Coordinates of C-alpha atoms in Angstrom, one line a residue:
Chain C
X1 CA -26.4 -142.2 -42.0
X2 CA -29.5 -140.3 -43.1
X3 CA -27.7 -136.9 -42.8
X4 CA -29.4 -134.1 -44.7
X5 CA -26.9 -132.2 -46.9
X6 CA -27.4 -128.6 -47.8
X7 CA -25.5 -126.2 -50.1
X8 CA -26.1 -122.5 -49.8
X9 CA -24.7 -119.7 -52.1
X10 CA -25.1 -116.3 -50.7
X11 CA -23.7 -113.4 -48.6
X12 CA -22.6 -113.3 -44.9
X13 CA -24.9 -110.9 -43.1
X14 CA -23.1 -110.5 -39.7
X15 CA -19.6 -110.6 -38.3
X16 CA -18.5 -114.2 -37.7
X17 CA -18.1 -114.9 -34.0
X18 CA -15.5 -117.4 -32.7
X19 CA -15.8 -119.1 -29.2
X20 CA -13.6 -121.6 -27.4
X21 CA -15.6 -124.1 -25.5
X22 CA -14.6 -125.5 -22.1
X23 CA -13.2 -128.7 -23.7
X24 CA -10.9 -126.6 -25.8
X25 CA -12.7 -127.0 -29.1
X26 CA -13.3 -123.8 -31.1
X27 CA -16.4 -122.9 -33.0
X28 CA -17.3 -120.1 -35.3
X29 CA -20.8 -119.0 -36.3
X30 CA -22.3 -116.6 -38.8
X31 CA -25.4 -116.2 -40.9
X32 CA -25.8 -116.4 -44.7
X33 CA -28.6 -114.9 -46.8
X34 CA -29.3 -116.4 -50.2
X35 CA -31.7 -114.6 -52.5
X36 CA -33.6 -116.4 -55.2
X37 CA -34.0 -114.5 -58.4
X38 CA -36.1 -115.1 -61.5
X39 CA -36.2 -113.5 -64.9
X40 CA -39.2 -111.2 -65.3
X41 CA -40.4 -111.0 -68.9
X42 CA -42.4 -107.8 -68.6
X43 CA -39.5 -106.0 -67.0
X44 CA -36.9 -107.8 -69.1
X45 CA -34.7 -108.1 -66.0
X46 CA -34.0 -110.2 -62.9
X47 CA -36.2 -109.6 -59.9
X48 CA -35.6 -110.8 -56.3
X49 CA -37.9 -113.4 -54.8
X50 CA -37.6 -114.6 -51.3
X51 CA -34.4 -114.8 -49.2
X52 CA -33.2 -117.9 -47.3
X53 CA -31.4 -117.2 -44.0
X54 CA -29.2 -119.9 -42.7
X55 CA -27.1 -120.1 -39.6
X56 CA -23.7 -121.6 -40.2
X57 CA -21.6 -123.4 -37.6
X58 CA -18.0 -124.4 -38.3
X59 CA -15.7 -126.2 -35.9
X60 CA -11.9 -126.3 -35.3
X61 CA -9.6 -125.6 -38.2
X62 CA -12.5 -124.7 -40.5
X63 CA -13.9 -122.3 -37.9
X64 CA -10.5 -120.8 -37.1
X65 CA -9.9 -120.0 -40.8
X66 CA -13.5 -118.8 -41.3
X67 CA -13.1 -116.4 -38.3
X68 CA -9.9 -115.0 -39.7
X69 CA -10.9 -114.8 -43.4
X70 CA -14.6 -114.0 -43.6
X71 CA -16.2 -110.6 -43.0
X72 CA -19.8 -109.3 -43.2
X73 CA -20.9 -109.0 -46.8
X74 CA -18.6 -111.6 -48.2
X75 CA -20.1 -113.8 -50.9
X76 CA -19.6 -117.5 -50.0
X77 CA -20.6 -121.0 -50.9
X78 CA -21.2 -123.3 -47.9
X79 CA -21.9 -127.0 -47.8
X80 CA -22.6 -129.2 -44.8
X81 CA -25.1 -131.1 -42.6
X82 CA -28.4 -129.4 -42.0
X83 CA -30.3 -130.1 -38.8
X84 CA -32.6 -128.5 -36.2
X85 CA -32.6 -128.2 -32.5
X86 CA -35.4 -127.4 -30.1
X87 CA -35.2 -125.0 -27.2
X88 CA -37.4 -122.8 -25.0
X89 CA -37.5 -119.1 -24.7
X90 CA -39.8 -117.7 -22.0
X91 CA -41.7 -121.0 -21.9
X92 CA -42.2 -120.9 -25.7
X93 CA -40.9 -123.8 -27.7
X94 CA -38.7 -122.8 -30.6
X95 CA -36.8 -124.6 -33.3
X96 CA -33.4 -123.4 -34.5
X97 CA -31.9 -124.6 -37.7
X98 CA -28.2 -125.1 -38.2
X99 CA -25.9 -125.8 -41.1
X100 CA -22.8 -127.5 -39.7
X101 CA -20.3 -126.7 -42.4
X102 CA -18.1 -129.3 -44.1
X103 CA -16.5 -126.8 -46.5
X104 CA -16.8 -123.0 -47.1
X105 CA -15.3 -120.9 -49.8
X106 CA -15.3 -117.3 -51.0
X107 CA -17.3 -117.4 -54.2
X108 CA -15.1 -116.9 -57.3
X109 CA -18.2 -115.7 -59.2
X110 CA -18.0 -112.5 -57.2
X111 CA -14.3 -111.9 -56.8
X112 CA -10.8 -113.2 -56.6
X113 CA -8.9 -115.1 -53.9
X114 CA -5.4 -115.9 -53.0
X115 CA -5.1 -119.2 -51.1
X116 CA -2.6 -120.2 -48.4
X117 CA -2.7 -123.9 -47.4
X118 CA -3.0 -124.8 -43.7
X119 CA 0.4 -125.7 -42.0
X120 CA 0.7 -129.4 -42.2
X121 CA 0.3 -129.9 -38.4
X122 CA -3.0 -128.1 -38.4
X123 CA -4.5 -130.1 -41.3
X124 CA -5.9 -133.3 -39.8
X125 CA -7.1 -134.5 -43.2
X126 CA -4.3 -134.3 -45.7
X127 CA -5.1 -133.0 -49.1
X128 CA -5.9 -135.6 -51.7
X129 CA -3.1 -136.1 -54.2
X130 CA -3.6 -137.5 -57.6
X131 CA -0.7 -138.2 -59.9
X132 CA -1.1 -137.6 -63.6
X133 CA -1.1 -141.3 -64.5
X134 CA -4.1 -141.9 -62.2
X135 CA -6.2 -139.5 -64.3
X136 CA -9.0 -141.1 -66.2
X137 CA -8.5 -140.3 -69.8
X138 CA -12.2 -140.0 -70.6
X139 CA -12.6 -137.1 -68.2
X140 CA -9.8 -135.2 -70.0
Chain N
X1 CA -36.8 -126.6 -64.4
X2 CA -35.7 -130.1 -63.5
X3 CA -32.1 -129.1 -63.3
X4 CA -29.9 -131.5 -61.4
X5 CA -27.8 -129.7 -58.8
X6 CA -24.4 -131.2 -57.6
X7 CA -22.0 -130.1 -55.0
X8 CA -18.5 -131.5 -54.9
X9 CA -15.8 -131.0 -52.3
X10 CA -12.3 -132.1 -53.5
X11 CA -9.0 -131.2 -55.1
X12 CA -8.3 -129.8 -58.6
X13 CA -6.3 -132.4 -60.5
X14 CA -5.1 -130.5 -63.5
X15 CA -4.3 -127.0 -64.6
X16 CA -7.4 -124.9 -65.3
X17 CA -7.6 -124.1 -69.0
X18 CA -9.3 -120.9 -70.3
X19 CA -10.6 -120.5 -73.8
X20 CA -12.3 -117.6 -75.6
X21 CA -15.0 -118.7 -78.0
X22 CA -15.8 -117.2 -81.4
X23 CA -18.7 -115.3 -79.9
X24 CA -16.4 -113.7 -77.4
X25 CA -17.6 -115.7 -74.3
X26 CA -14.8 -117.1 -72.2
X27 CA -14.9 -120.5 -70.5
X28 CA -12.6 -122.3 -68.1
X29 CA -12.5 -126.0 -67.5
X30 CA -10.7 -128.3 -65.0
X31 CA -11.3 -131.5 -63.1
X32 CA -11.9 -132.2 -59.5
X33 CA -11.3 -135.4 -57.5
X34 CA -13.4 -136.1 -54.4
X35 CA -12.3 -139.1 -52.3
X36 CA -14.8 -140.7 -49.9
X37 CA -13.4 -141.8 -46.6
X38 CA -14.8 -144.0 -43.9
X39 CA -13.6 -144.8 -40.4
X40 CA -12.2 -148.3 -40.1
X41 CA -12.6 -149.8 -36.7
X42 CA -9.9 -152.4 -37.0
X43 CA -7.3 -149.9 -38.1
X44 CA -8.8 -147.2 -35.9
X45 CA -8.2 -144.7 -38.7
X46 CA -9.7 -143.2 -41.8
X47 CA -9.3 -145.2 -45.0
X48 CA -10.0 -144.1 -48.6
X49 CA -12.9 -145.5 -50.5
X50 CA -13.6 -144.6 -54.2
X51 CA -12.8 -141.3 -55.8
X52 CA -15.3 -139.3 -57.8
X53 CA -13.9 -137.4 -60.8
X54 CA -15.9 -134.5 -62.1
X55 CA -15.2 -132.1 -65.0
X56 CA -16.1 -128.5 -64.1
X57 CA -17.0 -125.8 -66.6
X58 CA -17.2 -122.2 -65.6
X59 CA -18.3 -119.3 -67.8
X60 CA -17.5 -115.6 -68.1
X61 CA -16.6 -113.8 -64.9
X62 CA -16.6 -117.0 -62.8
X63 CA -14.3 -118.7 -65.3
X64 CA -12.0 -115.7 -65.6
X65 CA -11.5 -115.6 -61.8
X66 CA -11.1 -119.4 -61.6
X67 CA -8.5 -119.3 -64.3
X68 CA -6.5 -116.6 -62.4
X69 CA -6.9 -118.0 -58.9
X70 CA -7.0 -121.8 -59.1
X71 CA -4.0 -124.1 -59.6
X72 CA -3.6 -127.8 -59.7
X73 CA -3.9 -129.3 -56.2
X74 CA -6.1 -126.6 -54.7
X75 CA -8.9 -127.8 -52.4
X76 CA -12.2 -126.4 -53.6
X77 CA -16.0 -126.6 -53.1
X78 CA -18.0 -126.4 -56.4
X79 CA -21.8 -126.3 -56.9
X80 CA -23.6 -126.2 -60.2
X81 CA -25.8 -127.9 -62.7
X82 CA -24.8 -131.4 -63.6
X83 CA -25.6 -132.8 -67.0
X84 CA -24.3 -135.2 -69.6
X85 CA -23.6 -134.9 -73.3
X86 CA -23.2 -137.6 -76.0
X87 CA -20.5 -137.7 -78.6
X88 CA -18.7 -140.1 -80.8
X89 CA -15.0 -141.1 -80.9
X90 CA -13.9 -143.4 -83.7
X91 CA -17.5 -144.5 -84.2
X92 CA -17.9 -145.3 -80.5
X93 CA -20.6 -143.6 -78.6
X94 CA -19.5 -142.0 -75.4
X95 CA -21.1 -139.9 -72.7
X96 CA -19.4 -137.0 -71.1
X97 CA -20.5 -135.6 -67.8
X98 CA -20.1 -131.9 -66.9
X99 CA -20.7 -129.7 -63.9
X100 CA -21.5 -126.2 -65.0
X101 CA -20.5 -124.2 -62.0
X102 CA -22.7 -121.6 -60.4
X103 CA -20.2 -121.0 -57.5
X104 CA -16.6 -122.1 -56.7
X105 CA -14.5 -121.4 -53.6
X106 CA -11.2 -122.3 -52.1
X107 CA -12.1 -124.6 -49.2
X108 CA -11.4 -122.9 -45.8
X109 CA -11.2 -126.3 -44.2
X110 CA -7.9 -126.6 -45.9
X111 CA -6.4 -123.2 -45.8
X112 CA -6.9 -119.4 -45.7
X113 CA -8.0 -117.0 -48.4
X114 CA -7.9 -113.2 -48.9
X115 CA -10.7 -112.0 -51.0
X116 CA -10.9 -109.1 -53.5
X117 CA -14.4 -108.3 -54.9
X118 CA -14.9 -108.0 -58.6
X119 CA -14.8 -104.5 -60.0
X120 CA -18.4 -103.3 -60.1
X121 CA -18.5 -103.2 -64.0
X122 CA -17.5 -106.9 -64.1
X123 CA -20.1 -108.1 -61.6
X124 CA -23.3 -108.5 -63.5
X125 CA -25.2 -109.7 -60.4
X126 CA -24.6 -107.2 -57.6
X127 CA -24.0 -108.6 -54.1
X128 CA -27.0 -109.1 -52.0
X129 CA -27.1 -106.5 -49.2
X130 CA -29.0 -107.0 -46.0
X131 CA -29.3 -104.2 -43.5
X132 CA -29.3 -105.0 -39.8
X133 CA -32.9 -104.3 -39.3
X134 CA -33.8 -106.9 -41.9
X135 CA -32.2 -109.6 -40.0
X136 CA -34.6 -112.2 -38.5
X137 CA -34.1 -112.2 -34.8
X138 CA -34.8 -115.9 -34.4
X139 CA -31.8 -116.8 -36.6
X140 CA -29.5 -114.8 -34.3
Chain K
X1 CA -17.0 -138.6 -44.8
X2 CA -16.7 -136.5 -47.9
X3 CA -19.5 -138.5 -49.6
X4 CA -21.0 -136.7 -52.6
X5 CA -24.8 -136.7 -52.5
X6 CA -26.9 -136.6 -55.6
X7 CA -30.6 -136.3 -56.2
X8 CA -32.1 -137.1 -59.6
X9 CA -35.7 -136.6 -60.7
X10 CA -36.5 -138.4 -64.0
X11 CA -37.7 -141.5 -65.7
X12 CA -36.5 -145.1 -65.6
X13 CA -35.2 -146.0 -69.1
X14 CA -34.7 -149.7 -68.9
X15 CA -35.9 -152.7 -67.1
X16 CA -34.5 -152.9 -63.5
X17 CA -32.2 -155.9 -63.2
X18 CA -31.8 -157.8 -59.9
X19 CA -28.8 -160.1 -59.1
X20 CA -27.8 -162.1 -56.1
X21 CA -24.1 -162.1 -55.4
X22 CA -22.0 -165.0 -54.1
X23 CA -22.2 -163.6 -50.6
X24 CA -25.9 -163.7 -50.7
X25 CA -26.4 -159.9 -51.0
X26 CA -28.9 -158.8 -53.7
X27 CA -28.5 -155.7 -55.9
X28 CA -30.7 -154.1 -58.4
X29 CA -29.6 -151.7 -61.2
X30 CA -31.3 -149.5 -63.7
X31 CA -30.8 -146.2 -65.4
X32 CA -32.6 -142.9 -65.0
X33 CA -32.9 -140.0 -67.5
X34 CA -33.5 -136.5 -66.3
X35 CA -34.3 -133.8 -68.8
X36 CA -33.7 -130.2 -68.0
X37 CA -36.2 -127.8 -69.4
X38 CA -36.3 -124.0 -69.8
X39 CA -39.0 -121.6 -70.7
X40 CA -38.5 -120.2 -74.2
X41 CA -39.9 -116.7 -74.5
X42 CA -40.2 -116.7 -78.3
X43 CA -42.1 -119.9 -78.4
X44 CA -43.9 -119.2 -75.1
X45 CA -43.4 -122.8 -74.0
X46 CA -41.0 -125.2 -72.3
X47 CA -38.3 -126.6 -74.5
X48 CA -36.0 -129.5 -73.6
X49 CA -32.3 -128.9 -72.9
X50 CA -29.8 -131.7 -72.3
X51 CA -30.6 -135.0 -70.6
X52 CA -28.6 -136.4 -67.7
X53 CA -28.3 -140.2 -67.7
X54 CA -27.4 -141.8 -64.3
X55 CA -27.0 -145.5 -63.4
X56 CA -28.6 -146.4 -60.1
X57 CA -27.5 -149.2 -57.9
X58 CA -29.7 -150.3 -54.9
X59 CA -28.8 -153.0 -52.4
X60 CA -30.7 -155.5 -50.3
X61 CA -34.3 -154.5 -49.2
X62 CA -34.3 -151.3 -51.3
X63 CA -33.1 -153.2 -54.3
X64 CA -35.6 -156.0 -53.8
X65 CA -38.5 -153.5 -53.6
X66 CA -37.2 -151.6 -56.5
X67 CA -37.0 -154.7 -58.6
X68 CA -40.6 -155.6 -57.8
X69 CA -42.2 -152.2 -58.0
X70 CA -40.4 -150.3 -60.8
X71 CA -40.8 -150.7 -64.5
X72 CA -39.3 -149.0 -67.5
X73 CA -40.8 -145.5 -68.0
X74 CA -41.7 -144.9 -64.4
X75 CA -41.1 -141.4 -63.1
X76 CA -39.0 -141.5 -59.9
X77 CA -37.0 -139.5 -57.5
X78 CA -33.7 -141.0 -56.4
X79 CA -31.2 -139.8 -53.8
X80 CA -27.9 -141.4 -52.8
X81 CA -24.1 -141.4 -52.9
X82 CA -22.5 -140.6 -56.3
X83 CA -19.1 -142.0 -57.2
X84 CA -17.1 -143.2 -60.1
X85 CA -15.2 -146.4 -60.9
X86 CA -12.5 -147.0 -63.4
X87 CA -12.2 -150.0 -65.6
X88 CA -10.8 -151.2 -68.9
X89 CA -12.5 -152.3 -72.1
X90 CA -10.2 -153.6 -74.8
X91 CA -7.2 -151.9 -73.2
X92 CA -9.1 -148.6 -73.2
X93 CA -9.6 -146.9 -69.8
X94 CA -13.1 -145.9 -69.0
X95 CA -14.9 -144.3 -66.1
X96 CA -18.3 -145.5 -64.9
X97 CA -20.5 -143.3 -62.7
X98 CA -22.8 -144.8 -60.2
X99 CA -25.6 -143.5 -57.9
X100 CA -25.8 -145.9 -54.9
X101 CA -29.4 -145.2 -53.8
X102 CA -30.3 -144.4 -50.2
X103 CA -34.0 -143.8 -51.1
X104 CA -36.1 -144.1 -54.2
X105 CA -39.8 -143.2 -54.7
X106 CA -42.4 -143.1 -57.5
X107 CA -42.9 -139.4 -58.2
X108 CA -46.2 -138.1 -56.9
X109 CA -46.0 -135.2 -59.4
X110 CA -46.6 -137.7 -62.1
X111 CA -49.1 -140.2 -60.5
X112 CA -50.6 -141.8 -57.5
X113 CA -49.2 -144.6 -55.3
X114 CA -50.5 -147.0 -52.7
X115 CA -47.9 -148.0 -50.1
X116 CA -47.3 -151.2 -48.2
X117 CA -44.7 -151.1 -45.5
X118 CA -42.0 -153.7 -45.3
X119 CA -42.7 -156.7 -43.0
X120 CA -41.0 -155.8 -39.7
X121 CA -38.3 -158.5 -40.1
X122 CA -37.2 -157.2 -43.4
X123 CA -36.9 -153.6 -42.3
X124 CA -33.5 -153.3 -40.6
X125 CA -33.9 -149.6 -39.8
X126 CA -37.2 -149.2 -38.1
X127 CA -39.3 -146.2 -39.1
X128 CA -38.8 -143.0 -37.2
X129 CA -41.8 -142.4 -34.9
X130 CA -42.7 -139.0 -33.6
X131 CA -45.4 -138.5 -31.0
X132 CA -47.6 -135.4 -31.3
X133 CA -46.1 -133.8 -28.2
X134 CA -42.7 -134.0 -29.7
X135 CA -43.8 -131.8 -32.6
X136 CA -42.2 -128.3 -32.6
X137 CA -45.1 -125.9 -32.5
X138 CA -43.3 -123.3 -34.7
X139 CA -43.2 -125.7 -37.6
X140 CA -46.9 -126.2 -37.4
Chain G
X1 CA -31.5 -118.5 -60.4
X2 CA -29.8 -119.0 -57.1
X3 CA -32.5 -121.4 -55.8
X4 CA -31.4 -123.5 -52.8
X5 CA -32.3 -127.1 -53.4
X6 CA -32.9 -129.5 -50.5
X7 CA -33.6 -133.2 -50.4
X8 CA -35.0 -134.8 -47.2
X9 CA -35.5 -138.5 -46.5
X10 CA -37.8 -139.1 -43.5
X11 CA -41.2 -139.7 -42.1
X12 CA -44.4 -137.6 -42.4
X13 CA -45.4 -136.5 -38.9
X14 CA -48.9 -135.1 -39.3
X15 CA -51.9 -135.5 -41.6
X16 CA -51.3 -133.7 -44.9
X17 CA -53.7 -130.8 -45.2
X18 CA -55.1 -129.6 -48.6
X19 CA -56.6 -126.2 -49.3
X20 CA -58.0 -124.5 -52.3
X21 CA -57.0 -120.9 -52.6
X22 CA -59.3 -118.1 -53.9
X23 CA -57.6 -118.2 -57.3
X24 CA -58.5 -121.9 -57.7
X25 CA -55.0 -123.2 -57.0
X26 CA -54.8 -126.1 -54.6
X27 CA -51.9 -126.6 -52.1
X28 CA -51.1 -129.4 -49.7
X29 CA -48.8 -129.1 -46.6
X30 CA -47.3 -131.5 -44.2
X31 CA -44.2 -131.9 -42.1
X32 CA -41.3 -134.4 -42.4
X33 CA -38.9 -135.5 -39.7
X34 CA -35.5 -136.9 -40.7
X35 CA -33.4 -138.4 -38.0
X36 CA -29.6 -138.6 -38.4
X37 CA -28.0 -141.8 -37.1
X38 CA -24.5 -142.8 -36.5
X39 CA -22.8 -146.1 -35.6
X40 CA -21.7 -146.3 -32.0
X41 CA -18.7 -148.4 -31.5
X42 CA -19.2 -149.1 -27.8
X43 CA -22.8 -150.2 -28.2
X44 CA -22.1 -151.8 -31.6
X45 CA -25.3 -150.4 -32.9
X46 CA -26.9 -147.3 -34.5
X47 CA -27.9 -144.5 -32.2
X48 CA -30.1 -141.5 -33.1
X49 CA -28.6 -138.0 -33.3
X50 CA -30.7 -134.9 -33.9
X51 CA -33.9 -134.7 -36.0
X52 CA -34.5 -132.3 -38.8
X53 CA -38.1 -131.1 -39.1
X54 CA -39.1 -129.6 -42.4
X55 CA -42.4 -128.2 -43.6
X56 CA -43.3 -129.3 -47.1
X57 CA -45.6 -127.4 -49.5
X58 CA -46.8 -128.9 -52.7
X59 CA -49.0 -127.3 -55.4
X60 CA -51.6 -128.4 -57.8
X61 CA -51.3 -131.9 -59.2
X62 CA -48.4 -132.9 -56.9
X63 CA -50.4 -131.6 -53.9
X64 CA -53.6 -133.3 -55.0
X65 CA -51.8 -136.6 -55.3
X66 CA -49.9 -136.1 -52.0
X67 CA -53.1 -135.3 -50.2
X68 CA -54.7 -138.5 -51.5
X69 CA -51.7 -140.9 -51.2
X70 CA -49.8 -139.8 -48.1
X71 CA -50.7 -140.4 -44.5
X72 CA -49.0 -139.7 -41.2
X73 CA -46.1 -142.0 -40.5
X74 CA -45.3 -142.7 -44.2
X75 CA -41.6 -142.8 -45.1
X76 CA -40.9 -140.4 -48.0
X77 CA -38.2 -138.7 -50.0
X78 CA -38.8 -135.1 -50.9
X79 CA -36.8 -132.7 -53.1
X80 CA -37.6 -129.1 -53.8
X81 CA -36.8 -125.5 -53.3
X82 CA -36.0 -124.4 -49.8
X83 CA -36.7 -120.9 -48.6
X84 CA -37.7 -118.8 -45.6
X85 CA -40.4 -116.3 -44.9
X86 CA -40.7 -113.7 -42.2
X87 CA -43.9 -113.0 -40.2
X88 CA -45.0 -111.6 -36.9
X89 CA -46.8 -113.3 -34.0
X90 CA -47.8 -111.0 -31.2
X91 CA -45.3 -108.4 -32.3
X92 CA -42.5 -111.0 -32.3
X93 CA -40.7 -111.5 -35.6
X94 CA -40.4 -115.1 -36.6
X95 CA -38.9 -117.0 -39.6
X96 CA -40.7 -119.9 -41.2
X97 CA -38.9 -122.3 -43.4
X98 CA -40.6 -124.0 -46.3
X99 CA -39.6 -126.8 -48.7
X100 CA -41.6 -126.2 -51.9
X101 CA -41.6 -129.7 -53.4
X102 CA -40.7 -130.5 -56.9
X103 CA -41.0 -134.3 -56.4
X104 CA -42.2 -136.6 -53.6
X105 CA -42.1 -140.4 -53.4
X106 CA -42.9 -143.1 -50.9
X107 CA -39.5 -144.5 -50.0
X108 CA -38.9 -148.0 -51.5
X109 CA -36.3 -148.6 -48.8
X110 CA -39.2 -148.9 -46.4
X111 CA -41.9 -150.6 -48.4
X112 CA -43.5 -151.3 -51.7
X113 CA -45.7 -149.2 -54.0
X114 CA -48.0 -149.6 -56.8
X115 CA -48.1 -146.7 -59.2
X116 CA -50.9 -145.3 -61.3
X117 CA -49.9 -142.5 -63.8
X118 CA -51.9 -139.3 -63.8
X119 CA -54.6 -139.1 -66.4
X120 CA -53.0 -137.4 -69.4
X121 CA -55.1 -134.2 -69.1
X122 CA -53.9 -133.7 -65.5
X123 CA -50.3 -134.1 -66.3
X124 CA -49.0 -130.8 -67.6
X125 CA -45.5 -132.0 -68.1
X126 CA -45.6 -135.3 -70.1
X127 CA -43.3 -138.1 -69.0
X128 CA -39.9 -138.1 -70.6
X129 CA -39.7 -141.0 -73.1
X130 CA -36.4 -142.4 -74.3
X131 CA -36.3 -145.0 -77.0
X132 CA -33.8 -147.8 -76.7
X133 CA -31.5 -146.5 -79.5
X134 CA -31.1 -143.3 -77.7
X135 CA -29.5 -145.0 -74.7
X136 CA -25.9 -144.3 -74.3
X137 CA -24.1 -147.6 -74.4
X138 CA -21.5 -146.6 -71.9
X139 CA -24.0 -146.2 -69.2
X140 CA -25.3 -149.8 -69.8

């Protein structure tokens, strides 16, 4: 309840790093940069505005796949839960922001992908199947 | 201004269809189903709630890649501009809803991808590049 | 899990309607229209594009307040869970889309509000309180 | 293009501060805290998880209204463009995150509001008006 959802479209700016925690869970982290652009009438072209940097954390199967498939520079779309944590560095209080990913994909606006589904045992949440007769006609 | 942004995580429920319009622009359309789940305490398991069906439209390079790379059943994440159009069928007024995609990706929570960047000529908006020294240390 | 979140900024286009169900729960419904605009260079002004119509459902305390405070024409911001339902009308299958609101507010971009907090008994989820010393300095 | 949109539901944690810049534009800033909650089965109640702190910036008419109408502690819903800026403090590089608000409202889930529309001259973007006959019947 009250989760804050964030979607970011941008490029991975470092090499994804995978760790295995003491409890056996694996987690992969990397950063994404998303640059806002606007059309400039005088230059008749797109110019860059500011860039949003977001740290992405992905757990278990999602993190394992991300670690294997994503490299620095890749264009991605990421959606997940956005939150902040507080910590101290040399007695200075800091806030770190994290995007805990629910889904990540290589952006098809920037290239092509071939997809290989998880082996069934690895996929805790089975894919949603919809038969043709369930399709709402109006959406057709 | 005032665009409504929507992100959907789900499965493609029909075969993506690509058309070339009279003005030469290409467009690909398909539908995505996203099923909400909640944890049921009595059954100690996840149960399905309602399913959201969304029609996705993707233009030009994004649509061409989507048409080549996506098949029925694929798990995807889609983000874009959500809007509605009115039309008439047999003198009945109807409303159609459309998600005009900005970015689409195969969901790495459900499988693995290999990625091939667009040839440079095809990629109108060049990938954002960030050098290491531009990286904000605090996000590290 | 897997909920689809939608935020809409627009105007209420009908009179909010409140009902009390057999189980005692109250629900209020209304529709919101959100018009996308873009800057037209030839006309040097904003022109309307398409309009998104969304049906909003709000339950219990939120619905009771909405029913009392909102009237047709009011500018609002609404965020909640977006989903679809299927039904039949005269043997035709239809899909209805619903935004189940988590929060609604009169838009301060369009006017001023005076706010009166719910009586404590009515407010199931107490307001989050943060003392000054909990404030992260970096966000200051 | 490529803007990152963020919606936050939470409470204002400091007194909104309004400034007038040299160019005559006014801007109001404040911070919002949004606490995620989850249902704990053992305790049979909601428990707090982490809290997201976001700095909100609002310009011109929206900022003027926010400055007049919002006080510390108020529950609000805010939607806007999310971005980051880099700066240096004592030769340390830092990143600041900002939510540039498009719309803000007192949350009707937490209380009641009375609304007074901007005087017409102050309201650059006139409210969207929809006549009854424009209403799509299917959304009714």
